[in-house]
Short mmCIF file of C-alpha atoms and ligand atoms in Angstrom, two decimals:
data_model
loop_
_atom_site.label_atom_id
_atom_site.label_comp_id
_atom_site.label_asym_id
_atom_site.label_seq_id
_atom_site.Cartn_x
_atom_site.Cartn_y
_atom_site.Cartn_z
CA MET H 177 36.14 41.30 12.24
CA PRO H 178 37.31 42.83 15.54
CA HIS H 179 34.80 44.61 17.71
CA VAL H 180 34.98 48.03 19.31
CA LEU H 181 33.68 49.21 22.67
CA VAL H 182 31.42 52.24 22.34
CA LEU H 183 31.18 54.65 25.27
CA ASN H 184 28.63 57.37 25.75
CA ALA H 185 29.87 60.96 25.96
CA SER H 186 29.66 60.41 29.73
CA TYR H 187 32.06 57.43 29.40
CA GLU H 188 29.38 54.91 30.30
CA PRO H 189 29.73 51.73 28.25
CA LEU H 190 26.96 51.57 25.64
CA GLY H 191 27.74 48.50 23.62
CA VAL H 192 30.02 46.71 21.24
CA VAL H 193 29.97 47.24 17.48
CA PRO H 194 31.91 45.77 14.57
CA LEU H 195 35.05 47.73 13.69
CA ARG H 196 33.56 48.93 10.42
CA ARG H 197 30.64 50.56 12.23
CA ALA H 198 32.99 52.22 14.75
CA LEU H 199 35.11 53.61 11.92
CA VAL H 200 32.04 55.14 10.33
CA LEU H 201 31.23 56.84 13.65
CA VAL H 202 34.74 58.29 13.82
CA LEU H 203 34.89 59.29 10.14
CA GLU H 204 31.50 61.00 10.42
CA ASN H 205 32.87 62.89 13.41
CA LYS H 206 30.27 61.38 15.75
CA ALA H 207 32.82 59.64 17.93
CA VAL H 208 36.47 59.92 18.87
CA ALA H 209 38.87 57.04 19.27
CA LEU H 210 40.14 56.68 22.84
CA GLU H 211 42.20 53.56 22.31
CA GLU H 212 43.71 52.16 19.17
CA SER H 213 44.05 48.48 18.43
CA GLY H 214 47.39 48.88 16.70
CA ALA H 215 45.94 47.67 13.41
CA TYR H 216 45.41 49.81 10.34
CA MET H 217 42.54 49.87 7.88
CA HIS H 218 43.28 50.69 4.28
CA SER H 219 40.99 51.95 1.57
CA ALA H 220 41.85 53.17 -1.91
CA THR H 221 42.56 56.65 -0.63
CA VAL H 222 43.14 56.60 3.12
CA THR H 223 44.77 54.59 5.85
CA VAL H 224 43.28 54.90 9.31
CA SER H 225 44.29 53.48 12.63
CA ALA H 226 41.70 50.98 13.90
CA PRO H 227 40.14 51.97 17.22
CA SER H 228 39.40 49.54 20.03
CA VAL H 229 37.44 52.05 22.16
CA VAL H 230 35.45 55.01 20.87
CA ARG H 231 33.50 57.65 22.75
CA LEU H 232 30.46 59.38 21.30
CA LYS H 233 30.77 63.15 21.06
CA ARG H 234 27.16 63.76 21.98
CA PHE H 235 25.45 62.19 24.95
CA VAL H 236 22.88 59.61 23.99
CA ARG H 237 20.01 59.12 26.37
CA VAL H 238 19.62 55.39 26.89
CA PRO H 239 16.18 54.10 27.82
CA TYR H 240 15.98 51.72 30.76
CA ARG H 241 17.05 48.41 29.33
CA GLY H 242 15.77 45.96 31.89
CA PRO H 243 17.85 43.25 33.49
CA VAL H 244 21.16 42.14 32.04
CA PRO H 245 20.37 39.52 29.38
CA LEU H 246 20.88 36.01 30.67
CA THR H 247 23.47 34.40 28.44
CA ARG H 248 25.65 31.41 29.10
CA ARG H 249 28.72 33.58 28.87
CA ALA H 250 27.43 36.20 31.30
CA LEU H 251 26.31 33.45 33.69
CA PHE H 252 29.72 31.79 33.68
CA ALA H 253 31.31 35.18 34.31
CA ARG H 254 28.96 35.85 37.23
CA ASP H 255 29.82 32.50 38.79
CA GLY H 256 33.53 32.78 38.05
CA GLY H 257 33.50 29.75 35.78
CA ARG H 258 33.03 27.56 38.86
CA CYS H 259 30.39 25.00 39.73
CA MET H 260 28.13 26.59 42.31
CA TYR H 261 27.67 23.23 44.04
CA CYS H 262 31.18 21.78 44.30
CA GLY H 263 33.49 24.56 43.15
CA GLY H 264 34.87 22.52 40.26
CA VAL H 265 35.24 23.81 36.73
CA ALA H 266 31.81 24.66 35.36
CA THR H 267 30.85 23.28 31.99
CA SER H 268 27.07 23.48 32.04
CA VAL H 269 24.12 25.52 33.18
CA ASP H 270 21.88 24.16 35.92
CA HIS H 271 18.39 25.26 36.89
CA VAL H 272 18.30 25.26 40.71
CA ILE H 273 14.59 24.57 40.69
CA PRO H 274 14.42 22.17 37.75
CA ARG H 275 12.55 23.37 34.70
CA SER H 276 10.56 20.17 34.77
CA ARG H 277 9.26 21.25 38.18
CA GLY H 278 8.37 24.79 37.30
CA GLY H 279 11.76 26.46 37.64
CA GLN H 280 12.27 29.41 35.35
CA HIS H 281 15.19 30.36 33.15
CA VAL H 282 16.01 33.52 35.12
CA TRP H 283 19.15 34.79 36.85
CA ASP H 284 17.81 33.84 40.30
CA ASN H 285 17.35 30.23 39.24
CA VAL H 286 20.38 29.41 37.12
CA VAL H 287 23.92 28.59 38.17
CA ALA H 288 27.08 27.45 36.49
CA SER H 289 27.63 23.79 37.23
CA CYS H 290 30.07 21.02 36.47
CA ARG H 291 28.78 18.19 34.35
CA ARG H 292 28.91 15.75 37.21
CA CYS H 293 26.86 17.82 39.66
CA ASN H 294 24.38 18.64 36.94
CA HIS H 295 24.02 14.96 36.16
CA VAL H 296 23.76 13.84 39.80
CA LYS H 297 21.27 16.55 40.71
CA ALA H 298 19.14 15.82 37.64
CA ASP H 299 15.60 17.05 38.19
CA ARG H 300 15.62 17.14 41.95
CA HIS H 301 15.28 20.03 44.37
CA LEU H 302 18.32 20.87 46.50
CA PHE H 303 16.51 20.02 49.72
CA GLU H 304 15.79 16.56 48.37
CA ILE H 305 19.48 15.76 48.10
CA GLY H 306 20.78 17.93 50.92
CA TRP H 307 22.85 20.22 48.71
CA ARG H 308 23.55 23.89 49.26
CA LEU H 309 24.59 26.62 46.88
CA ARG H 310 27.90 28.34 47.50
CA HIS H 311 26.22 31.69 46.77
CA LYS H 312 22.63 32.66 46.29
CA PRO H 313 22.20 33.36 42.58
CA ALA H 314 21.13 36.89 41.69
CA PRO H 315 21.05 39.04 38.57
CA PRO H 316 24.34 40.88 38.00
CA THR H 317 24.13 44.64 38.03
CA GLY H 318 26.22 47.20 36.22
CA LEU H 319 26.59 48.36 32.64
CA ALA H 320 29.75 46.36 32.09
CA TRP H 321 27.71 43.14 32.23
CA ARG H 322 26.03 44.01 28.96
CA ILE H 323 29.45 44.15 27.36
CA ILE H 324 30.60 40.90 28.97
CA GLY H 325 27.41 39.22 27.79
CA THR H 326 28.29 39.90 24.17
CA GLY H 327 31.26 37.56 24.45
CA HIS H 328 33.56 40.10 22.81
CA ARG H 329 36.48 41.29 24.83
CA ASP H 330 39.70 43.18 24.56
CA PRO H 331 42.17 43.97 27.35
CA ARG H 332 42.14 47.61 26.28
CA TRP H 333 38.48 47.82 27.33
CA LEU H 334 39.14 46.93 30.96
CA PRO H 335 39.88 50.40 32.37
CA TYR H 336 36.63 51.63 30.81
CA LEU H 337 34.52 48.76 32.15
CA GLN H 338 35.91 48.36 35.64
CA PRO H 339 34.02 51.33 37.12
CA TYR H 340 30.73 49.84 35.90
CA GLY H 341 30.13 46.92 38.13
CA ALA H 342 32.07 43.99 36.79
CA ASP H 343 35.42 44.25 38.46
CA ASP H 344 35.48 40.71 39.85
CA ALA H 345 34.06 39.13 36.76
CA LEU H 346 36.51 40.91 34.51
CA ALA H 347 39.39 39.69 36.59
CA ARG H 348 38.23 36.10 36.16
CA ILE H 349 36.78 36.12 32.71
CA ASP H 350 39.97 35.46 30.80
CA GLY H 351 40.02 31.92 32.15
CA ILE H 352 36.53 31.28 30.85
CA SER H 353 35.96 29.95 27.40
CA ALA H 354 32.28 29.10 27.67
ZN1 ZN G 423 30.05 20.44 40.66
#
């Protein structure tokens, strides 16, 4: 089932929900459709246009949600789908400080990597092999990253996500199938 981007009344991206859930929000008058997908949903009695973006009518206060969840998809988006050692096409996730040597699975210690670099580096520190990172890894910031991390995407969402911190990643993400 397609997914729908949900915006707060303030237009901040809140999350992604299945189409059925978004339709319920609209039919219960809790949200309005801002963009339509072009598809139609039929029931016994009504036909409604399927939304691709909805905006809540009432502002929802969102508690602080902590760092952007570290997912493979979000990581590949952060690193542009490129190996952070050689710049080749990334296919795997590498721990800069190897897990076997105390490295943690956190944004500051993971990078997208090609299979070859990951294999060559194995469980060594960078200084041991004289490698350098192309960029220092850091947690991504911005609400749009929570949407990217879900793995759902729709070109109609872009104008609503671009103001929220993921401009570069969004531009690159279509080439990424991680
Ligand atoms: Zn590489």
